[in-house]
Structure formats: C-alpha cells, structure tokens
PDB file of C-alpha atoms in Angstrom:
ATOM      1  CA  GLU A   9     173.412  98.291 199.254  1.00  0.00           C
ATOM      2  CA  ILE A  10     176.309  96.273 197.884  1.00  0.00           C
ATOM      3  CA  VAL A  11     177.569  93.634 200.315  1.00  0.00           C
ATOM      4  CA  LEU A  12     181.198  92.574 200.195  1.00  0.00           C
ATOM      5  CA  THR A  13     182.105  89.074 201.345  1.00  0.00           C
ATOM      6  CA  GLN A  14     185.741  88.299 202.035  1.00  0.00           C
ATOM      7  CA  SER A  15     187.275  84.856 202.132  1.00  0.00           C
ATOM      8  CA  PRO A  16     188.809  83.101 203.847  1.00  0.00           C
ATOM      9  CA  GLY A  17     188.123  84.527 207.270  1.00  0.00           C
ATOM     10  CA  THR A  18     191.595  83.544 208.424  1.00  0.00           C
ATOM     11  CA  LEU A  19     194.631  82.596 206.374  1.00  0.00           C
ATOM     12  CA  SER A  20     197.469  80.794 208.166  1.00  0.00           C
ATOM     13  CA  LEU A  21     200.727  81.078 206.262  1.00  0.00           C
ATOM     14  CA  SER A  22     204.477  81.226 206.828  1.00  0.00           C
ATOM     15  CA  PRO A  23     206.775  84.129 205.972  1.00  0.00           C
ATOM     16  CA  GLY A  24     207.840  83.915 202.347  1.00  0.00           C
ATOM     17  CA  GLU A  25     204.610  82.240 201.222  1.00  0.00           C
ATOM     18  CA  ARG A  26     202.090  83.734 198.835  1.00  0.00           C
ATOM     19  CA  ALA A  27     198.777  85.043 200.183  1.00  0.00           C
ATOM     20  CA  THR A  28     195.648  85.246 198.064  1.00  0.00           C
ATOM     21  CA  LEU A  29     192.654  87.077 199.557  1.00  0.00           C
ATOM     22  CA  SER A  30     189.242  87.197 197.922  1.00  0.00           C
ATOM     23  CA  CYS A  31     186.533  89.870 197.980  1.00  0.00           C
ATOM     24  CA  ARG A  32     183.204  89.080 196.337  1.00  0.00           C
ATOM     25  CA  ALA A  33     180.494  91.696 195.793  1.00  0.00           C
ATOM     26  CA  SER A  34     176.740  91.077 195.794  1.00  0.00           C
ATOM     27  CA  GLN A  35     176.442  93.272 192.677  1.00  0.00           C
ATOM     28  CA  SER A  36     178.889  94.454 190.075  1.00  0.00           C
ATOM     29  CA  VAL A  37     181.348  97.065 191.329  1.00  0.00           C
ATOM     30  CA  SER A  38     183.226  99.468 189.121  1.00  0.00           C
ATOM     31  CA  SER A  39     186.905  98.597 189.268  1.00  0.00           C
ATOM     32  CA  ASN A  40     187.593 102.248 189.910  1.00  0.00           C
ATOM     33  CA  TYR A  41     185.657 101.987 193.147  1.00  0.00           C
ATOM     34  CA  LEU A  42     187.334  99.012 194.861  1.00  0.00           C
ATOM     35  CA  ALA A  43     190.052  99.472 197.481  1.00  0.00           C
ATOM     36  CA  TRP A  44     192.007  97.346 199.946  1.00  0.00           C
ATOM     37  CA  TYR A  45     193.300  98.287 203.417  1.00  0.00           C
ATOM     38  CA  GLN A  46     195.654  96.731 205.936  1.00  0.00           C
ATOM     39  CA  GLN A  47     195.050  97.055 209.659  1.00  0.00           C
ATOM     40  CA  LYS A  48     197.432  96.014 212.404  1.00  0.00           C
ATOM     41  CA  PRO A  49     196.377  95.694 216.066  1.00  0.00           C
ATOM     42  CA  GLY A  50     195.909  99.049 217.725  1.00  0.00           C
ATOM     43  CA  GLN A  51     196.442 100.960 214.484  1.00  0.00           C
ATOM     44  CA  ALA A  52     194.262 102.733 211.985  1.00  0.00           C
ATOM     45  CA  PRO A  53     193.701 101.076 208.621  1.00  0.00           C
ATOM     46  CA  ARG A  54     196.187 101.903 205.873  1.00  0.00           C
ATOM     47  CA  LEU A  55     195.273 102.218 202.209  1.00  0.00           C
ATOM     48  CA  LEU A  56     197.063  99.590 200.120  1.00  0.00           C
ATOM     49  CA  ILE A  57     195.267  99.411 196.776  1.00  0.00           C
ATOM     50  CA  TYR A  58     192.750 101.687 195.066  1.00  0.00           C
ATOM     51  CA  GLY A  59     191.037 101.370 191.727  1.00  0.00           C
ATOM     52  CA  ALA A  60     191.251  97.590 192.228  1.00  0.00           C
ATOM     53  CA  SER A  61     194.902  97.428 191.103  1.00  0.00           C
ATOM     54  CA  SER A  62     196.777 100.673 191.800  1.00  0.00           C
ATOM     55  CA  ARG A  63     199.163 100.671 194.742  1.00  0.00           C
ATOM     56  CA  ALA A  64     198.934 103.580 197.127  1.00  0.00           C
ATOM     57  CA  THR A  65     201.980 105.724 197.819  1.00  0.00           C
ATOM     58  CA  GLY A  66     204.760 103.826 199.552  1.00  0.00           C
ATOM     59  CA  ILE A  67     203.165 100.390 199.253  1.00  0.00           C
ATOM     60  CA  PRO A  68     205.680  97.668 198.326  1.00  0.00           C
ATOM     61  CA  ASP A  69     205.263  95.926 194.999  1.00  0.00           C
ATOM     62  CA  ARG A  70     204.715  92.559 196.683  1.00  0.00           C
ATOM     63  CA  PHE A  71     201.132  93.780 197.144  1.00  0.00           C
ATOM     64  CA  SER A  72     198.957  93.570 194.049  1.00  0.00           C
ATOM     65  CA  GLY A  73     195.262  93.825 193.348  1.00  0.00           C
ATOM     66  CA  SER A  74     193.201  92.435 190.510  1.00  0.00           C
ATOM     67  CA  GLY A  75     189.680  91.619 189.490  1.00  0.00           C
ATOM     68  CA  SER A  76     186.545  93.127 188.041  1.00  0.00           C
ATOM     69  CA  GLY A  77     182.780  92.938 188.262  1.00  0.00           C
ATOM     70  CA  THR A  78     181.998  90.994 191.423  1.00  0.00           C
ATOM     71  CA  ASP A  79     185.299  89.221 192.086  1.00  0.00           C
ATOM     72  CA  PHE A  80     188.426  90.942 193.339  1.00  0.00           C
ATOM     73  CA  THR A  81     191.700  89.616 194.712  1.00  0.00           C
ATOM     74  CA  LEU A  82     194.522  90.971 196.837  1.00  0.00           C
ATOM     75  CA  THR A  83     197.775  89.064 196.446  1.00  0.00           C
ATOM     76  CA  ILE A  84     200.847  89.335 198.638  1.00  0.00           C
ATOM     77  CA  SER A  85     203.586  87.633 196.641  1.00  0.00           C
ATOM     78  CA  ARG A  86     205.958  86.812 199.504  1.00  0.00           C
ATOM     79  CA  LEU A  87     204.818  87.439 203.038  1.00  0.00           C
ATOM     80  CA  GLU A  88     207.099  89.548 205.195  1.00  0.00           C
ATOM     81  CA  PRO A  89     206.767  89.477 209.007  1.00  0.00           C
ATOM     82  CA  GLU A  90     205.149  92.916 208.958  1.00  0.00           C
ATOM     83  CA  ASP A  91     202.388  91.740 206.589  1.00  0.00           C
ATOM     84  CA  PHE A  92     200.587  89.647 209.197  1.00  0.00           C
ATOM     85  CA  ALA A  93     197.484  91.725 209.799  1.00  0.00           C
ATOM     86  CA  VAL A  94     193.803  92.050 208.911  1.00  0.00           C
ATOM     87  CA  TYR A  95     192.882  93.100 205.377  1.00  0.00           C
ATOM     88  CA  TYR A  96     189.640  94.758 204.324  1.00  0.00           C
ATOM     89  CA  CYS A  97     188.179  95.417 200.917  1.00  0.00           C
ATOM     90  CA  GLN A  98     185.936  98.448 200.429  1.00  0.00           C
ATOM     91  CA  GLN A  99     183.679  99.673 197.648  1.00  0.00           C
ATOM     92  CA  TYR A 100     181.820 102.826 196.726  1.00  0.00           C
ATOM     93  CA  GLY A 101     178.480 102.930 194.982  1.00  0.00           C
ATOM     94  CA  SER A 102     175.255 104.981 195.075  1.00  0.00           C
ATOM     95  CA  SER A 103     176.637 107.394 197.667  1.00  0.00           C
ATOM     96  CA  LEU A 104     177.420 104.528 200.031  1.00  0.00           C
ATOM     97  CA  TRP A 105     180.775 103.191 201.118  1.00  0.00           C
ATOM     98  CA  THR A 106     180.909  99.633 202.448  1.00  0.00           C
ATOM     99  CA  PHE A 107     183.603  97.301 203.765  1.00  0.00           C
ATOM    100  CA  GLY A 108     184.043  93.572 203.711  1.00  0.00           C
ATOM    101  CA  GLN A 109     184.250  91.812 207.046  1.00  0.00           C
ATOM    102  CA  GLY A 110     188.002  91.316 206.790  1.00  0.00           C
ATOM    103  CA  THR A 111     190.531  88.524 206.332  1.00  0.00           C
ATOM    104  CA  LYS A 112     193.104  87.899 209.019  1.00  0.00           C
ATOM    105  CA  VAL A 113     196.500  86.757 207.781  1.00  0.00           C
ATOM    106  CA  GLU A 114     198.225  84.995 210.647  1.00  0.00           C
ATOM    107  CA  ILE A 115     201.559  83.296 211.110  1.00  0.00           C
ATOM    108  CA  LYS A 116     201.369  79.558 210.725  1.00  0.00           C
TER     109      LYS A 116
ATOM    110  CA  GLN B  17     202.620 116.269 204.776  1.00  0.00           C
ATOM    111  CA  VAL B  18     198.999 115.324 205.238  1.00  0.00           C
ATOM    112  CA  GLN B  19     198.018 114.683 208.846  1.00  0.00           C
ATOM    113  CA  VAL B  20     194.698 113.851 210.454  1.00  0.00           C
ATOM    114  CA  VAL B  21     194.737 113.999 214.241  1.00  0.00           C
ATOM    115  CA  GLN B  22     191.816 113.033 216.445  1.00  0.00           C
ATOM    116  CA  SER B  23     190.914 113.930 220.001  1.00  0.00           C
ATOM    117  CA  GLY B  24     191.594 111.586 222.868  1.00  0.00           C
ATOM    118  CA  ALA B  25     189.681 108.722 224.418  1.00  0.00           C
ATOM    119  CA  GLU B  26     186.372 109.377 226.135  1.00  0.00           C
ATOM    120  CA  VAL B  27     184.431 107.586 228.843  1.00  0.00           C
ATOM    121  CA  LYS B  28     180.757 108.417 229.009  1.00  0.00           C
ATOM    122  CA  LYS B  29     177.699 107.242 230.892  1.00  0.00           C
ATOM    123  CA  PRO B  30     174.663 105.851 229.096  1.00  0.00           C
ATOM    124  CA  GLY B  31     172.386 108.597 227.846  1.00  0.00           C
ATOM    125  CA  ALA B  32     175.179 111.137 227.543  1.00  0.00           C
ATOM    126  CA  SER B  33     176.618 112.673 224.392  1.00  0.00           C
ATOM    127  CA  VAL B  34     180.173 112.855 223.104  1.00  0.00           C
ATOM    128  CA  LYS B  35     181.818 115.075 220.516  1.00  0.00           C
ATOM    129  CA  ILE B  36     184.992 113.866 218.801  1.00  0.00           C
ATOM    130  CA  SER B  37     187.276 116.155 216.825  1.00  0.00           C
ATOM    131  CA  CYS B  38     189.445 115.475 213.787  1.00  0.00           C
ATOM    132  CA  LYS B  39     191.992 118.137 212.812  1.00  0.00           C
ATOM    133  CA  ALA B  40     193.432 118.111 209.315  1.00  0.00           C
ATOM    134  CA  SER B  41     196.657 119.681 208.116  1.00  0.00           C
ATOM    135  CA  GLY B  42     199.024 119.592 205.177  1.00  0.00           C
ATOM    136  CA  TYR B  43     196.403 120.109 202.486  1.00  0.00           C
ATOM    137  CA  THR B  44     193.513 122.379 201.535  1.00  0.00           C
ATOM    138  CA  PHE B  45     190.858 121.405 204.085  1.00  0.00           C
ATOM    139  CA  THR B  46     187.888 122.331 201.913  1.00  0.00           C
ATOM    140  CA  SER B  47     189.077 120.334 198.903  1.00  0.00           C
ATOM    141  CA  TYR B  48     188.527 116.857 200.328  1.00  0.00           C
ATOM    142  CA  TYR B  49     185.549 115.168 201.964  1.00  0.00           C
ATOM    143  CA  MET B  50     185.939 113.643 205.408  1.00  0.00           C
ATOM    144  CA  HIS B  51     184.347 110.385 206.484  1.00  0.00           C
ATOM    145  CA  TRP B  52     183.741 108.697 209.811  1.00  0.00           C
ATOM    146  CA  VAL B  53     184.187 104.958 210.312  1.00  0.00           C
ATOM    147  CA  ARG B  54     183.307 102.901 213.367  1.00  0.00           C
ATOM    148  CA  GLN B  55     185.032  99.796 214.656  1.00  0.00           C
ATOM    149  CA  ALA B  56     183.378  97.991 217.536  1.00  0.00           C
ATOM    150  CA  PRO B  57     185.648  95.886 219.774  1.00  0.00           C
ATOM    151  CA  GLY B  58     187.006  92.917 217.828  1.00  0.00           C
ATOM    152  CA  GLN B  59     184.851  93.773 214.826  1.00  0.00           C
ATOM    153  CA  GLY B  60     185.302  95.127 211.312  1.00  0.00           C
ATOM    154  CA  LEU B  61     184.997  98.574 209.813  1.00  0.00           C
ATOM    155  CA  GLU B  62     181.635 100.271 209.368  1.00  0.00           C
ATOM    156  CA  TRP B  63     181.108 103.469 207.372  1.00  0.00           C
ATOM    157  CA  MET B  64     179.045 106.002 209.290  1.00  0.00           C
ATOM    158  CA  GLY B  65     178.839 109.078 207.123  1.00  0.00           C
ATOM    159  CA  ILE B  66     180.522 111.887 205.239  1.00  0.00           C
ATOM    160  CA  ILE B  67     180.865 115.637 205.507  1.00  0.00           C
ATOM    161  CA  ASN B  68     181.836 118.087 202.820  1.00  0.00           C
ATOM    162  CA  PRO B  69     184.112 120.579 204.584  1.00  0.00           C
ATOM    163  CA  SER B  70     183.454 123.135 201.878  1.00  0.00           C
ATOM    164  CA  ASP B  71     179.761 123.631 202.570  1.00  0.00           C
ATOM    165  CA  GLY B  72     179.119 121.464 205.630  1.00  0.00           C
ATOM    166  CA  SER B  73     176.692 119.175 203.836  1.00  0.00           C
ATOM    167  CA  THR B  74     176.433 115.680 205.260  1.00  0.00           C
ATOM    168  CA  THR B  75     175.210 112.213 204.377  1.00  0.00           C
ATOM    169  CA  TYR B  76     174.774 109.562 207.033  1.00  0.00           C
ATOM    170  CA  ALA B  77     174.507 105.819 206.659  1.00  0.00           C
ATOM    171  CA  GLN B  78     170.932 104.789 207.351  1.00  0.00           C
ATOM    172  CA  LYS B  79     171.950 102.891 210.480  1.00  0.00           C
ATOM    173  CA  PHE B  80     173.356 106.041 212.057  1.00  0.00           C
ATOM    174  CA  GLN B  81     170.728 108.567 211.046  1.00  0.00           C
ATOM    175  CA  GLY B  82     169.260 110.347 214.037  1.00  0.00           C
ATOM    176  CA  GLY B  83     172.064 109.602 216.447  1.00  0.00           C
ATOM    177  CA  VAL B  84     175.034 111.226 214.733  1.00  0.00           C
ATOM    178  CA  THR B  85     175.801 114.816 213.809  1.00  0.00           C
ATOM    179  CA  MET B  86     178.836 115.810 211.750  1.00  0.00           C
ATOM    180  CA  THR B  87     180.001 119.413 211.581  1.00  0.00           C
ATOM    181  CA  ARG B  88     183.079 121.332 210.583  1.00  0.00           C
ATOM    182  CA  ASP B  89     185.009 124.483 211.440  1.00  0.00           C
ATOM    183  CA  THR B  90     186.903 125.801 208.446  1.00  0.00           C
ATOM    184  CA  SER B  91     188.821 128.329 210.571  1.00  0.00           C
ATOM    185  CA  THR B  92     190.609 125.484 212.360  1.00  0.00           C
ATOM    186  CA  SER B  93     190.414 122.798 209.625  1.00  0.00           C
ATOM    187  CA  THR B  94     188.567 120.546 212.030  1.00  0.00           C
ATOM    188  CA  VAL B  95     185.607 118.236 211.606  1.00  0.00           C
ATOM    189  CA  TYR B  96     183.520 117.006 214.495  1.00  0.00           C
ATOM    190  CA  MET B  97     181.242 114.073 215.121  1.00  0.00           C
ATOM    191  CA  GLU B  98     178.740 114.136 217.937  1.00  0.00           C
ATOM    192  CA  LEU B  99     177.061 110.965 219.149  1.00  0.00           C
ATOM    193  CA  SER B 100     173.964 111.371 221.279  1.00  0.00           C
ATOM    194  CA  SER B 101     171.938 109.135 223.615  1.00  0.00           C
ATOM    195  CA  LEU B 102     174.903 106.871 224.111  1.00  0.00           C
ATOM    196  CA  ARG B 103     174.368 103.199 224.901  1.00  0.00           C
ATOM    197  CA  SER B 104     176.855 100.436 225.598  1.00  0.00           C
ATOM    198  CA  GLU B 105     176.604  99.435 221.940  1.00  0.00           C
ATOM    199  CA  HIS B 106     178.282 102.728 221.036  1.00  0.00           C
ATOM    200  CA  THR B 107     181.511 101.565 222.660  1.00  0.00           C
ATOM    201  CA  ALA B 108     183.934 101.517 219.760  1.00  0.00           C
ATOM    202  CA  VAL B 109     186.900 103.167 218.116  1.00  0.00           C
ATOM    203  CA  TYR B 110     185.827 105.953 215.788  1.00  0.00           C
ATOM    204  CA  TYR B 111     188.052 106.978 212.902  1.00  0.00           C
ATOM    205  CA  CYS B 112     187.928 109.980 210.630  1.00  0.00           C
ATOM    206  CA  ALA B 113     189.342 109.346 207.184  1.00  0.00           C
ATOM    207  CA  ARG B 114     189.920 111.655 204.251  1.00  0.00           C
ATOM    208  CA  GLY B 115     188.197 110.834 200.999  1.00  0.00           C
ATOM    209  CA  GLY B 116     190.895 110.348 198.366  1.00  0.00           C
ATOM    210  CA  ASN B 117     190.804 111.654 194.831  1.00  0.00           C
ATOM    211  CA  SER B 118     187.298 111.130 193.467  1.00  0.00           C
ATOM    212  CA  ASN B 119     186.196 110.424 197.060  1.00  0.00           C
ATOM    213  CA  VAL B 120     185.750 106.680 196.507  1.00  0.00           C
ATOM    214  CA  TYR B 121     188.387 105.456 198.956  1.00  0.00           C
ATOM    215  CA  PHE B 122     190.068 106.682 202.156  1.00  0.00           C
ATOM    216  CA  ASP B 123     193.656 107.770 201.780  1.00  0.00           C
ATOM    217  CA  TYR B 124     194.534 109.289 205.171  1.00  0.00           C
ATOM    218  CA  TRP B 125     193.155 108.155 208.505  1.00  0.00           C
ATOM    219  CA  GLY B 126     193.130 109.617 211.960  1.00  0.00           C
ATOM    220  CA  GLN B 127     194.590 107.532 214.752  1.00  0.00           C
ATOM    221  CA  GLY B 128     191.166 106.675 216.113  1.00  0.00           C
ATOM    222  CA  THR B 129     189.245 107.733 219.210  1.00  0.00           C
ATOM    223  CA  LEU B 130     188.033 105.132 221.672  1.00  0.00           C
ATOM    224  CA  VAL B 131     184.638 105.926 223.130  1.00  0.00           C
ATOM    225  CA  THR B 132     183.660 103.788 226.096  1.00  0.00           C
ATOM    226  CA  VAL B 133     180.080 103.889 227.328  1.00  0.00           C
ATOM    227  CA  SER B 134     179.738 102.486 230.799  1.00  0.00           C
ATOM    228  CA  SER B 135     177.698 103.169 233.899  1.00  0.00           C
TER     229      SER B 135
END
C-alpha cells in the first residue's frame, strides 16, 4: 500500500500570501492518479486538482498542482479568506485509494 | 446537475448495525463507481471501499473487511453501506463519493452522515 505523507501539518499564513503544500509518496505514483481536495469545517471534501495538475470544474486558477513520481505540490498563489481549510492529497494504485493525513492552512 | 445525497445522522448502541443510504441523481447511475470514505472525529479521510453500481461488485479496504457491506438499488439510483457490530470506534462521519472519470479520484461527494455509537 502506498503511503502519502503531507507536510507541513499546519501552515500559518496571511491572506494574500503564497501557500505551498507538499505530498510525498512511499512509492512512485502515476501523475494521472494524484488528486488534491479541500475540506472546510462541517463540509464534505471538494475536488480541487486531479491528474496532479488539472483543475477541477469551477476551481480558481490561483490553485495549481505539480509534481511527479513521489513528490507532489499544491500551490495557492494568493490566499483568499475562503482558502483557509484542510487540504488532502489522494492517490490510486493497485485497486486501493489512499489519502494523506492532511495539511491545515490557518490564518496567521 | 450531479447530486449525491445521504441519509441523516444516526445514533446507535454498541453491537447494533446501521445502514446508510446515498442517492445519486443527474447522471447515469450505473456508469460511475461509488466509494465510501470515513472520517473519525478530528481525523483525516480513510477510504473504506467501492461498489460498482452496474453489477453490484464490491471491493473493501482490508481494514474494513468483515464489518462493512455495500449494496445498491438501481431502481432508485441508491447505494447503501451497512456497518455491523458497532463499537465506539465506529463513531465517525461517513461519506459516499462518486468515482470520477477513470475512477481514480472522487469528483462528487455526499454531504456526509454522522454515525454516533454510544451506550
């Protein structure tokens, strides 16, 4: 089973700053099989990025994904107030779907 | 538009069972897999298993084998997940989520169902 490790656990930033979130896999992951989600308190997760770098429908272009192999990154270019949330990466491989433990982006 | 709507919160006693529903609309029900994801209080997301609405075939994560049963009703475009022999550790929010194109990510999520297990 591929384990995803996200860092940092918590990111304290101010609105307008750039956020860089990391997701590292224990084995190589196909770029096609890496996704990112945003979850706000009391809400279901929302798909942000799929295929490592493709934005889901309706996702603003301040969100971008990159990476390959075992290292993937979610970047939020300029944080808006509504972006403070928990972010999860997720991968698919060998008929298993797994999530990272999440990164919380909080207001500094 | 695609919608995935789950049944309401449940409170159960230890040892009981619970069956959660997830009704899909706005797309061809049998064309997309449905997954279940658990989120314990204050914790992250954990994939539980998948059902193919077309033929009812299922695959469960090893951790959940034996305690979870996923079924579907094509006449109502609804999938179900039954949890048996409930313990306090089963207290969590359970989400159903549609498998997106190629079924490698989750593009539409239900609102979640809170299951509380308490004596």
